[in-house]
Tab-separated table of C-alpha atoms and ligand atoms in Angstrom:
chain	number	residue	atom	x	y	z
A	1359	MET	CA	132.561	223.541	101.808
A	1360	THR	CA	129.317	220.972	101.738
A	1361	ALA	CA	125.768	221.957	102.973
A	1362	GLY	CA	124.940	220.194	105.957
A	1363	PHE	CA	122.484	218.057	107.310
A	1364	PRO	CA	118.612	219.173	106.606
A	1365	ASP	CA	116.996	220.298	109.649
A	1366	GLY	CA	114.702	217.816	110.676
A	1367	PHE	CA	116.595	215.024	109.674
A	1368	LEU	CA	115.769	212.106	111.049
A	1369	TRP	CA	118.744	210.771	112.998
A	1370	GLY	CA	118.067	207.757	114.556
A	1371	VAL	CA	118.694	203.966	115.520
A	1372	ALA	CA	117.144	200.825	114.225
A	1373	HIS	CA	116.344	197.107	115.391
A	1374	ALA	CA	113.429	194.670	114.523
A	1375	ALA	CA	111.469	192.842	117.312
A	1376	ASN	CA	112.525	189.594	116.125
A	1377	GLN	CA	116.311	190.012	117.024
A	1378	CYS	CA	116.003	192.508	120.516
A	1379	GLU	CA	112.722	191.605	122.357
A	1380	GLY	CA	113.293	187.731	123.274
A	1381	SER	CA	109.749	186.913	125.786
A	1382	TYR	CA	109.180	184.547	122.973
A	1383	ASP	CA	106.120	183.471	124.761
A	1384	VAL	CA	104.791	186.281	127.086
A	1385	ASP	CA	101.923	188.053	127.003
A	1386	GLY	CA	99.913	185.670	124.565
A	1387	LYS	CA	102.855	185.978	121.699
A	1388	GLY	CA	102.493	183.234	119.280
A	1389	LEU	CA	105.332	181.178	117.718
A	1390	SER	CA	106.940	183.022	114.952
A	1391	GLN	CA	109.568	181.685	111.965
A	1392	ALA	CA	112.017	182.910	113.698
A	1393	ASP	CA	111.366	181.010	117.019
A	1394	VAL	CA	112.333	178.135	115.402
A	1395	ILE	CA	115.531	179.039	113.549
A	1396	PRO	CA	117.929	177.101	115.499
A	1397	SER	CA	121.663	178.536	116.764
A	1398	PRO	CA	123.613	177.115	113.281
A	1399	GLN	CA	126.361	174.388	114.433
A	1400	ALA	CA	128.570	175.954	112.351
A	1401	MET	CA	129.277	179.091	110.252
A	1402	ASP	CA	129.741	179.633	106.990
A	1403	TYR	CA	129.899	183.321	105.804
A	1404	VAL	CA	129.936	182.402	102.511
A	1405	ASN	CA	127.216	180.873	102.225
A	1406	ILE	CA	125.452	182.533	104.413
A	1407	GLY	CA	121.592	181.677	102.932
A	1408	ASP	CA	122.087	178.119	104.450
A	1409	LEU	CA	121.953	179.841	108.089
A	1410	MET	CA	118.438	181.442	107.383
A	1411	LYS	CA	116.659	178.274	106.555
A	1412	VAL	CA	114.996	175.226	108.110
A	1413	SER	CA	113.227	172.556	107.494
A	1414	ARG	CA	110.017	170.760	108.448
A	1415	GLU	CA	111.370	168.352	110.494
A	1416	GLN	CA	113.491	171.335	112.474
A	1417	ILE	CA	110.423	172.859	113.165
A	1418	ALA	CA	108.447	169.809	114.904
A	1419	THR	CA	111.811	169.844	117.182
A	1420	ALA	CA	111.224	173.283	118.262
A	1421	VAL	CA	107.886	173.502	118.154
A	1422	ALA	CA	107.896	171.019	120.679
A	1423	TYR	CA	110.603	172.138	122.890
A	1424	HIS	CA	109.351	174.956	125.314
A	1425	GLY	CA	112.914	176.931	126.234
A	1426	THR	CA	115.322	179.418	125.053
A	1427	GLU	CA	118.576	176.966	124.441
A	1428	GLY	CA	119.741	176.686	121.252
A	1429	TYR	CA	116.942	179.231	119.454
A	1430	PRO	CA	118.589	182.779	120.101
A	1431	LYS	CA	116.177	184.136	118.506
A	1432	ARG	CA	113.896	183.317	121.594
A	1433	ARG	CA	115.791	185.343	123.794
A	1434	GLY	CA	117.118	188.089	121.360
A	1435	THR	CA	118.080	190.856	123.825
A	1436	ASP	CA	115.705	191.213	126.211
A	1437	ALA	CA	114.184	194.178	124.911
A	1438	TYR	CA	110.626	193.379	125.460
A	1439	ALA	CA	111.356	192.920	129.429
A	1440	ARG	CA	113.732	196.490	129.572
A	1441	TRP	CA	111.881	198.362	127.250
A	1442	GLU	CA	111.479	201.221	129.649
A	1443	GLU	CA	115.278	201.084	130.006
A	1444	ASP	CA	116.238	201.147	126.494
A	1445	ALA	CA	113.783	203.427	125.715
A	1446	ALA	CA	115.704	206.064	128.692
A	1447	LEU	CA	118.813	205.175	127.105
A	1448	PHE	CA	117.383	206.467	123.746
A	1449	ALA	CA	116.096	209.562	124.645
A	1450	GLU	CA	119.541	210.350	126.792
A	1451	LEU	CA	120.929	209.679	123.098
A	1452	GLY	CA	118.878	212.046	121.779
A	1453	ILE	CA	117.471	210.427	118.688
A	1454	LYS	CA	115.301	211.771	116.587
A	1455	ALA	CA	113.657	208.449	115.308
A	1456	LEU	CA	113.337	204.926	116.014
A	1457	ARG	CA	113.413	202.057	113.821
A	1458	MET	CA	111.928	199.304	115.146
A	1459	SER	CA	109.278	196.684	114.066
A	1460	ILE	CA	106.387	195.150	115.447
A	1461	ALA	CA	105.967	191.357	116.299
A	1462	TRP	CA	103.201	190.371	114.298
A	1463	THR	CA	102.815	187.485	116.571
A	1464	ARG	CA	102.259	189.633	119.440
A	1465	ILE	CA	99.097	190.679	117.476
A	1466	PHE	CA	98.029	187.881	115.705
A	1467	PRO	CA	99.212	184.817	117.437
A	1468	ASN	CA	98.438	182.647	114.917
A	1469	GLY	CA	98.111	184.907	112.286
A	1470	VAL	CA	94.195	183.932	111.582
A	1471	GLU	CA	92.615	184.856	114.494
A	1472	ALA	CA	89.521	187.274	114.240
A	1473	GLU	CA	90.473	189.614	117.258
A	1474	PRO	CA	94.264	190.778	117.867
A	1475	ASN	CA	95.486	190.322	121.496
A	1476	GLU	CA	95.114	193.373	123.305
A	1477	ALA	CA	98.118	192.783	125.476
A	1478	GLY	CA	100.656	192.849	122.347
A	1479	LEU	CA	98.706	195.803	121.464
A	1480	ALA	CA	99.090	197.601	125.181
A	1481	HIS	CA	102.900	196.904	124.939
A	1482	TYR	CA	103.447	198.986	121.776
A	1483	GLU	CA	101.109	201.825	122.512
A	1484	ARG	CA	103.095	202.727	125.927
A	1485	LEU	CA	106.494	201.899	124.003
A	1486	PHE	CA	105.364	204.897	121.447
A	1487	THR	CA	103.793	206.669	123.741
A	1488	ARG	CA	107.284	207.227	125.936
A	1489	LEU	CA	108.970	207.857	122.285
A	1490	ARG	CA	107.119	211.179	121.429
A	1491	GLU	CA	107.050	211.933	125.092
A	1492	SER	CA	110.923	211.949	124.524
A	1493	GLY	CA	110.463	213.619	121.230
A	1494	ILE	CA	111.495	210.183	119.006
A	1495	GLU	CA	109.499	209.695	115.631
A	1496	PRO	CA	108.684	205.868	115.657
A	1497	VAL	CA	109.627	204.302	111.659
A	1498	VAL	CA	107.707	200.950	112.323
A	1499	THR	CA	108.472	198.000	110.024
A	1500	ILE	CA	105.418	196.476	109.926
A	1501	SER	CA	106.684	192.899	109.155
A	1502	HIS	CA	110.480	192.448	109.811
A	1503	TYR	CA	111.963	188.810	108.823
A	1504	GLU	CA	108.657	187.778	111.095
A	1505	MET	CA	105.020	186.019	110.487
A	1506	PRO	CA	103.513	183.626	112.516
A	1507	LEU	CA	104.357	180.474	112.056
A	1508	HIS	CA	100.896	179.219	111.952
A	1509	LEU	CA	100.993	181.066	108.508
A	1510	VAL	CA	104.185	179.026	107.359
A	1511	THR	CA	103.131	175.237	108.231
A	1512	GLU	CA	99.354	175.637	107.381
A	1513	LEU	CA	98.600	178.024	104.641
A	1514	GLY	CA	102.390	177.551	103.044
A	1515	GLY	CA	103.684	181.638	104.035
A	1516	TRP	CA	103.537	184.577	101.044
A	1517	GLU	CA	103.049	181.707	98.227
A	1518	ASN	CA	99.915	181.389	99.174
A	1519	ARG	CA	97.774	183.970	98.284
A	1520	GLU	CA	95.313	184.047	101.341
A	1521	VAL	CA	98.328	185.105	103.846
A	1522	ILE	CA	97.117	189.011	101.871
A	1523	GLY	CA	93.801	189.140	103.965
A	1524	HIS	CA	95.731	188.142	106.837
A	1525	TYR	CA	98.952	190.873	106.962
A	1526	VAL	CA	95.781	193.318	105.855
A	1527	ARG	CA	93.613	192.446	109.117
A	1528	TYR	CA	97.208	192.977	110.534
A	1529	ALA	CA	98.502	196.405	109.587
A	1530	GLU	CA	94.842	197.781	109.548
A	1531	THR	CA	94.721	196.600	113.372
A	1532	ILE	CA	97.975	198.481	113.808
A	1533	LEU	CA	97.419	201.144	111.815
A	1534	ARG	CA	94.314	201.879	113.428
A	1535	ARG	CA	95.604	201.559	116.699
A	1536	TYR	CA	98.490	204.024	117.096
A	1537	ARG	CA	97.200	206.509	114.695
A	1538	GLY	CA	98.808	209.687	115.502
A	1539	LEU	CA	101.148	207.788	117.508
A	1540	VAL	CA	103.343	206.313	114.013
A	1541	ARG	CA	103.517	208.362	110.767
A	1542	HIS	CA	106.371	206.774	109.439
A	1543	TRP	CA	105.578	203.016	108.247
A	1544	LEU	CA	107.484	200.536	106.364
A	1545	THR	CA	105.280	197.564	104.576
A	1546	PHE	CA	108.387	195.038	104.847
A	1547	ASN	CA	111.469	194.958	105.506
A	1548	GLU	CA	114.100	194.459	102.310
A	1549	ILE	CA	111.466	193.057	100.498
A	1550	ASN	CA	114.118	191.542	98.060
A	1551	THR	CA	115.742	188.768	100.304
A	1552	THR	CA	112.059	186.775	98.975
A	1553	LEU	CA	114.580	185.856	96.530
A	1554	ILE	CA	117.302	185.125	98.302
A	1555	GLU	CA	116.475	183.557	101.811
A	1556	PRO	CA	112.397	182.233	100.829
A	1557	TYR	CA	112.472	181.169	104.501
A	1558	THR	CA	113.398	184.288	106.656
A	1559	SER	CA	111.684	186.793	104.337
A	1560	ALA	CA	108.466	185.002	102.994
A	1561	GLY	CA	107.864	181.914	104.722
A	1562	LEU	CA	108.796	179.239	102.310
A	1563	LEU	CA	109.724	175.688	103.201
A	1564	GLU	CA	111.553	174.138	100.826
A	1565	ASP	CA	110.003	171.290	98.715
A	1566	PRO	CA	112.103	168.591	96.508
A	1567	GLU	CA	109.585	168.812	93.678
A	1568	ARG	CA	109.021	172.209	93.378
A	1569	PRO	CA	112.033	174.622	92.649
A	1570	MET	CA	112.054	177.824	94.717
A	1571	GLU	CA	112.594	180.396	92.682
A	1572	PRO	CA	108.998	180.486	90.857
A	1573	ARG	CA	107.293	180.083	94.196
A	1574	SER	CA	109.538	182.969	95.468
A	1575	TYR	CA	107.946	185.134	92.831
A	1576	GLN	CA	104.923	184.232	92.925
A	1577	ALA	CA	104.845	185.232	97.079
A	1578	LEU	CA	106.590	188.485	95.852
A	1579	HIS	CA	103.488	189.246	94.287
A	1580	HIS	CA	101.664	188.626	97.124
A	1581	GLN	CA	104.066	190.831	99.370
A	1582	TYR	CA	103.803	193.700	96.837
A	1583	LEU	CA	99.822	193.460	97.048
A	1584	ALA	CA	99.795	193.393	100.674
A	1585	SER	CA	102.120	196.465	100.758
A	1586	SER	CA	99.450	198.260	98.602
A	1587	HIS	CA	96.962	197.391	100.545
A	1588	ALA	CA	98.752	198.770	103.810
A	1589	THR	CA	99.273	201.740	102.352
A	1590	ARG	CA	95.696	202.428	100.738
A	1591	ILE	CA	94.815	201.735	104.333
A	1592	ALA	CA	97.206	204.038	105.854
A	1593	HIS	CA	96.780	206.668	103.799
A	1594	GLU	CA	92.758	206.607	104.807
A	1595	VAL	CA	93.223	205.863	108.653
A	1596	ASP	CA	95.097	209.188	108.873
A	1597	PRO	CA	96.629	211.318	105.776
A	1598	ALA	CA	99.710	212.601	107.487
A	1599	ASN	CA	101.115	208.946	106.921
A	1600	ARG	CA	104.348	208.527	104.989
A	1601	VAL	CA	104.485	204.979	104.086
A	1602	GLY	CA	107.899	203.119	102.361
A	1603	CYS	CA	109.153	200.499	100.971
A	1604	MET	CA	112.504	198.966	101.867
A	1605	LEU	CA	115.082	197.244	99.640
A	1606	ALA	CA	118.158	195.630	100.948
A	1607	ARG	CA	120.248	198.110	98.116
A	1608	MET	CA	123.180	196.318	96.427
A	1609	THR	CA	125.247	198.129	94.125
A	1610	HIS	CA	127.106	195.851	91.310
A	1611	TYR	CA	129.671	197.590	90.379
A	1612	PRO	CA	131.752	195.815	86.991
A	1613	ALA	CA	134.866	193.955	87.795
A	1614	THR	CA	136.237	195.431	84.691
A	1615	SER	CA	135.787	197.847	81.847
A	1616	ASP	CA	135.065	194.652	79.677
A	1617	PRO	CA	131.747	195.747	78.122
A	1618	ASP	CA	130.062	192.240	78.993
A	1619	ASP	CA	131.017	192.938	83.109
A	1620	VAL	CA	129.628	196.496	82.302
A	1621	LEU	CA	126.220	194.785	81.170
A	1622	GLU	CA	126.545	191.932	83.693
A	1623	ALA	CA	126.651	194.970	86.554
A	1624	GLN	CA	123.697	196.733	84.972
A	1625	ARG	CA	121.451	193.523	84.828
A	1626	LEU	CA	122.109	192.719	88.480
A	1627	ASN	CA	121.425	196.336	89.444
A	1628	GLU	CA	118.337	196.179	87.199
A	1629	MET	CA	117.028	193.002	89.022
A	1630	ASN	CA	117.835	194.332	92.503
A	1631	LEU	CA	116.095	197.446	91.612
A	1632	GLN	CA	112.445	195.638	90.337
A	1633	HIS	CA	111.581	195.813	93.579
A	1634	THR	CA	111.371	199.475	94.015
A	1635	ASP	CA	110.577	199.823	90.225
A	1636	VAL	CA	107.089	198.009	91.330
A	1637	GLN	CA	106.945	199.846	94.865
A	1638	VAL	CA	107.582	203.019	93.588
A	1639	ARG	CA	106.948	203.577	90.019
A	1640	GLY	CA	103.873	200.874	90.320
A	1641	ALA	CA	104.864	198.530	87.625
A	1642	TYR	CA	106.816	195.492	87.028
A	1643	PRO	CA	109.899	196.173	84.728
A	1644	GLY	CA	110.476	194.819	81.383
A	1645	ILE	CA	113.828	192.760	82.921
A	1646	VAL	CA	111.833	191.339	84.989
A	1647	ARG	CA	109.334	189.548	82.793
A	1648	ARG	CA	111.910	188.678	80.583
A	1649	TYR	CA	113.283	187.169	83.028
A	1650	TRP	CA	109.764	185.171	83.739
A	1651	ARG	CA	109.967	184.312	79.950
A	1652	GLU	CA	113.103	182.619	80.116
A	1653	HIS	CA	112.699	180.333	83.233
A	1654	GLY	CA	109.337	179.459	82.578
A	1655	ILE	CA	107.451	181.698	85.480
A	1656	GLU	CA	104.161	181.913	85.356
A	1657	ILE	CA	102.993	184.504	87.798
A	1658	ALA	CA	98.989	184.195	89.138
A	1659	MET	CA	97.418	187.095	88.952
A	1660	GLU	CA	93.819	188.328	89.490
A	1661	PRO	CA	92.503	190.741	87.670
A	1662	GLY	CA	92.762	194.205	89.627
A	1663	ASP	CA	96.548	193.361	90.687
A	1664	GLU	CA	98.026	195.710	88.821
A	1665	GLU	CA	95.840	198.446	88.812
A	1666	LEU	CA	96.387	197.897	92.718
A	1667	LEU	CA	99.764	198.207	92.588
A	1668	ALA	CA	99.787	201.226	89.962
A	1669	GLU	CA	98.009	203.123	92.188
A	1670	HIS	CA	98.934	202.696	95.962
A	1671	THR	CA	102.479	203.216	95.427
A	1672	VAL	CA	104.938	204.063	98.480
A	1673	ASP	CA	105.736	208.020	99.675
A	1674	PHE	CA	109.551	207.388	100.168
A	1675	LEU	CA	112.110	204.688	99.347
A	1676	SER	CA	113.952	203.241	102.658
A	1677	PHE	CA	116.740	200.834	102.011
A	1678	SER	CA	119.787	199.241	103.962
A	1679	TYR	CA	123.628	199.649	103.095
A	1680	TYR	CA	126.117	197.857	104.311
A	1681	MET	CA	128.189	197.027	101.609
A	1682	THR	CA	128.660	197.343	97.458
A	1683	LEU	CA	129.176	193.956	95.382
A	1684	VAL	CA	131.385	193.107	92.323
A	1685	ALA	CA	129.626	191.421	88.750
A	1686	ALA	CA	131.219	189.397	86.309
A	1687	ALA	CA	130.576	187.687	83.110
A	1688	ASP	CA	132.601	184.999	83.908
A	1689	PRO	CA	132.622	185.377	88.008
A	1690	SER	CA	134.692	181.506	88.091
A	1691	THR	CA	138.338	183.361	87.925
A	1692	TYR	CA	138.166	185.541	90.694
A	1693	GLY	CA	137.863	184.938	94.433
A	1694	GLN	CA	134.979	185.213	96.792
A	1695	THR	CA	134.167	187.172	99.721
A	1696	GLY	CA	131.542	186.881	102.048
A	1697	GLY	CA	128.029	188.971	102.101
A	1698	ASN	CA	125.058	190.205	103.187
A	1699	LEU	CA	122.588	187.372	102.309
A	1700	PHE	CA	125.249	186.179	99.661
A	1701	SER	CA	128.388	186.512	98.644
A	1702	THR	CA	130.351	188.237	96.200
A	1703	ILE	CA	133.197	188.516	93.894
A	1704	LYS	CA	136.093	190.174	96.201
A	1705	ASN	CA	137.035	193.703	95.105
A	1706	PRO	CA	140.485	193.846	95.518
A	1707	ASN	CA	139.995	197.375	96.031
A	1708	LEU	CA	138.335	197.469	99.180
A	1709	PRO	CA	138.867	196.100	102.898
A	1710	VAL	CA	136.187	194.038	104.579
A	1711	THR	CA	134.816	193.221	107.977
A	1712	GLU	CA	135.573	190.551	110.225
A	1713	TRP	CA	132.560	189.181	108.716
A	1714	GLY	CA	134.082	189.802	105.279
A	1715	TRP	CA	131.555	192.081	104.161
A	1716	HIS	CA	133.176	194.631	101.662
A	1717	LEU	CA	133.707	198.255	103.387
A	1718	ASP	CA	132.585	201.090	100.913
A	1719	PRO	CA	131.654	204.605	101.963
A	1720	VAL	CA	131.754	205.794	98.536
A	1721	GLY	CA	129.570	203.142	97.468
A	1722	LEU	CA	126.971	204.823	99.918
A	1723	ARG	CA	127.076	208.308	98.223
A	1724	VAL	CA	127.217	206.396	94.830
A	1725	THR	CA	123.531	204.666	95.737
A	1726	LEU	CA	122.412	207.743	97.389
A	1727	ASN	CA	122.563	209.182	93.861
A	1728	ASP	CA	121.510	206.329	91.990
A	1729	LEU	CA	118.425	205.932	93.806
A	1730	TRP	CA	117.757	209.618	93.689
A	1731	ASN	CA	118.298	210.237	90.097
A	1732	ARG	CA	116.097	206.795	89.433
A	1733	TYR	CA	113.161	207.381	91.389
A	1734	GLN	CA	113.361	211.436	92.539
A	1735	VAL	CA	110.954	210.212	95.910
A	1736	PRO	CA	112.552	211.237	99.265
A	1737	LEU	CA	114.825	208.702	100.373
A	1738	PHE	CA	115.708	207.015	103.764
A	1739	ILE	CA	118.962	204.975	105.213
A	1740	VAL	CA	117.057	202.646	108.014
A	1741	GLU	CA	120.009	200.535	108.313
A	1742	ASN	CA	123.880	200.782	108.144
A	1743	GLY	CA	126.088	199.619	110.724
A	1744	LEU	CA	129.426	197.559	111.699
A	1745	GLY	CA	128.905	193.880	112.806
A	1746	ALA	CA	131.905	193.610	115.328
A	1747	THR	CA	133.436	191.885	118.082
A	1748	ASP	CA	133.715	194.377	120.987
A	1749	GLN	CA	136.347	194.248	123.792
A	1750	VAL	CA	135.422	194.716	127.175
A	1751	LEU	CA	138.172	196.717	128.706
A	1752	PRO	CA	139.254	195.788	132.362
A	1753	ASP	CA	137.796	199.220	133.822
A	1754	GLY	CA	134.487	197.961	131.944
A	1755	SER	CA	134.571	200.645	129.080
A	1756	ILE	CA	133.875	199.672	125.248
A	1757	GLN	CA	136.592	201.486	122.983
A	1758	ASP	CA	134.452	200.862	119.874
A	1759	ASP	CA	136.540	202.832	117.579
A	1760	HIS	CA	136.454	200.891	114.361
A	1761	ARG	CA	132.335	201.376	114.965
A	1762	ILE	CA	132.837	205.316	114.928
A	1763	ASP	CA	135.217	205.491	112.034
A	1764	TYR	CA	132.946	203.200	110.018
A	1765	MET	CA	130.300	205.806	110.794
A	1766	GLN	CA	132.519	209.077	110.754
A	1767	ARG	CA	133.061	207.737	106.776
A	1768	HIS	CA	129.739	206.557	106.234
A	1769	LEU	CA	128.112	210.196	107.146
A	1770	GLU	CA	130.772	211.611	105.123
A	1771	ALA	CA	129.196	209.996	102.246
A	1772	VAL	CA	125.795	211.038	103.429
A	1773	ARG	CA	126.607	214.379	103.567
A	1774	GLU	CA	128.362	214.386	100.063
A	1775	ALA	CA	125.035	213.076	98.788
A	1776	ILE	CA	122.462	215.705	100.403
A	1777	ALA	CA	125.178	218.233	99.112
A	1778	ASP	CA	124.847	216.520	95.455
A	1779	GLY	CA	120.947	217.430	95.789
A	1780	VAL	CA	119.583	213.811	97.761
A	1781	ASP	CA	116.312	214.753	99.149
A	1782	LEU	CA	117.296	212.153	102.659
A	1783	LEU	CA	114.788	212.290	105.044
A	1784	GLY	CA	117.045	210.745	107.892
A	1785	TYR	CA	119.614	208.104	108.858
A	1786	THR	CA	118.567	205.353	111.387
A	1787	CYS	CA	121.949	203.152	112.595
A	1788	TRP	CA	121.901	199.476	112.663
A	1789	GLY	CA	121.745	198.956	115.905
A	1790	GLY	CA	121.106	201.110	119.063
A	1791	ILE	CA	121.272	198.278	120.774
A	1792	ASP	CA	123.022	194.712	120.209
A	1793	ILE	CA	120.798	191.987	118.769
A	1794	VAL	CA	120.740	188.782	117.486
A	1795	SER	CA	122.310	188.585	113.764
A	1796	ALA	CA	119.575	188.109	111.599
A	1797	SER	CA	122.042	185.703	109.634
A	1798	THR	CA	124.246	184.126	111.883
A	1799	SER	CA	122.285	184.382	115.149
A	1800	GLN	CA	125.003	185.856	116.933
A	1801	VAL	CA	125.364	188.272	119.535
A	1802	THR	CA	129.049	188.453	119.509
A	1803	LYS	CA	128.275	190.143	116.028
A	1804	ARG	CA	127.436	193.470	117.722
A	1805	TYR	CA	126.271	196.346	115.622
A	1806	GLY	CA	124.806	198.044	118.665
A	1807	LEU	CA	126.050	201.669	120.078
A	1808	ILE	CA	124.817	200.370	123.688
A	1809	TYR	CA	126.476	196.796	125.087
A	1810	VAL	CA	124.471	193.938	126.072
A	1811	ASP	CA	126.173	191.504	128.487
A	1812	ALA	CA	125.527	188.465	126.603
A	1813	ASP	CA	127.114	186.174	124.627
A	1814	ASP	CA	126.030	183.592	122.089
A	1815	ALA	CA	124.563	180.848	123.697
A	1816	GLY	CA	122.416	182.928	126.008
A	1817	HIS	CA	124.920	183.330	128.871
A	1818	GLY	CA	125.205	186.706	130.877
A	1819	THR	CA	123.193	189.673	132.964
A	1820	TYR	CA	121.810	191.384	129.960
A	1821	ASP	CA	122.998	194.713	131.280
A	1822	ARG	CA	123.283	197.378	129.070
A	1823	THR	CA	126.348	199.130	128.642
A	1824	ARG	CA	126.983	202.273	126.771
A	1825	LYS	CA	129.926	202.036	123.883
A	1826	LYS	CA	132.583	205.117	123.070
A	1827	SER	CA	130.494	205.072	120.049
A	1828	PHE	CA	127.456	206.221	121.750
A	1829	GLY	CA	128.831	209.489	123.007
A	1830	TRP	CA	129.755	210.100	119.777
A	1831	TYR	CA	126.862	209.528	118.263
A	1832	LYS	CA	124.938	211.080	120.823
A	1833	GLU	CA	127.323	214.433	120.376
A	1834	LEU	CA	126.706	214.404	116.226
A	1835	ILE	CA	123.113	214.622	117.128
A	1836	ALA	CA	122.906	217.409	119.105
A	1837	SER	CA	124.714	219.114	116.362
A	1838	ASN	CA	122.783	217.727	113.557
A	1839	GLY	CA	126.086	216.475	112.241
A	1840	ALA	CA	128.129	219.535	112.292
A	1841	SER	CA	130.476	217.648	114.931
A	1842	LEU	CA	131.569	215.061	111.792
A	1843	GLY	CA	133.772	217.933	111.177
B	2665	BGP	C1	119.408	193.247	107.359
B	2665	BGP	C2	118.520	193.051	108.189
B	2665	BGP	C3	118.562	193.102	109.650
B	2665	BGP	C4	119.939	192.314	110.340
B	2665	BGP	C5	121.221	193.393	108.865
B	2665	BGP	C6	122.462	192.914	109.764
B	2665	BGP	O1	119.587	192.330	106.465
B	2665	BGP	O2	117.589	194.049	107.388
B	2665	BGP	O3	117.726	192.716	110.256
B	2665	BGP	O4	120.216	192.018	110.924
B	2665	BGP	O5	120.708	193.209	107.669
B	2665	BGP	O6	122.508	191.745	108.957
B	2665	BGP	P1	123.175	190.732	110.121
B	2665	BGP	O7	122.673	190.533	111.380
B	2665	BGP	O8	123.065	189.471	109.605
B	2665	BGP	O9	124.695	190.606	110.529
């Protein structure tokens, strides 16, 4: 008999402003870099990164067009307009935490203004207040795949050190305004994705003259510094604030027991953990410095940078978990499957989702134990869920047993990890409500416990319906996990 979930465990759901809010030009909001990503003309689930970038020409076309047709993230799933209805549904679900993000462009529309936009600030204040009244703790990502477009086109995104100052002004504004309303903050969503999808994560546009990788590492350095500043300010504003980093954790298994495969898996794991090494331990690990040396990457640092990183490390480590990956010294002989952000060698032991992602509940236990053993700081699973097509039956119900099965098996693995000794703050599934996919911009790649009547072209009533999984999760939360059996 394993121990259960601890008292005060933060059961919740998660989503991001750029994928659910819509209302892209309402109440003074500026254009974000997500608002100009067009619907993909063709889906390629293996080369997923290609769907997450745009060119200068595409941006110019998007800026000249005022409307939502062809730009799914401008519509989201109408959560800005329907915030009260959604907050009521979340209260009914009984969640203890809502992981969400603030749209930077609602607070500083172009990112460079001296004064914030009061309409944007007031919106989130109303929402946080309502959540707290319902006993829901907001867990807020300061920048989740969203930054003002102006900072991308005029300043060059996070590669430019000036962006740190704009982020810090934004972060300080919200940290002060929501003092007492929000106590859990994440500085950046999946910070490692700056190396994988540099446009979506760091606002970097391609330049044929300048290879992307060194620019991405420079951008990351600036994001780490910005994160440390935000952590410093959060602690100054309210010592009760808890700040987390956020990693898309991708545990690599070796394809075989050949030591060369094992070494390659270890190398890829270390490279994935370089980000938490900086943000939790406070220093760049040797493997990254070696990588820079061997690839001719020179990072521009200023005096005091490394001290700042060392001094203002995060309080907890949050991460998304969707799958595990497979590594081999010679990957060319293996078949590939799709993946979150990039494809991987197909693991013959694991089934895959409709989008080709490995399904691996046991891997979540492996991941939790690895992270806990390495860092010994509280962990928080802030994303885990199944993207799937859902059918509405003639009686209007959605019987998403596939999602219930996914969550059941992943949460059983979580319970085992807690019994192993992992200190886990909470679990917020992705997502509470159907939203626009980050990578494919589809609504029909559904993650929610609440169905939204909308298709990929934006047609539909946007009305909300509780799926079968809603009732299942509600019971689970009410029993603090005991109904898992
Ligand atoms: C993570 C992102 C989320 C989310 C999720 C699912 O990488 O942090 O924003 O969308 O993955 O991915 P997708 O929407 O591409 O299916």
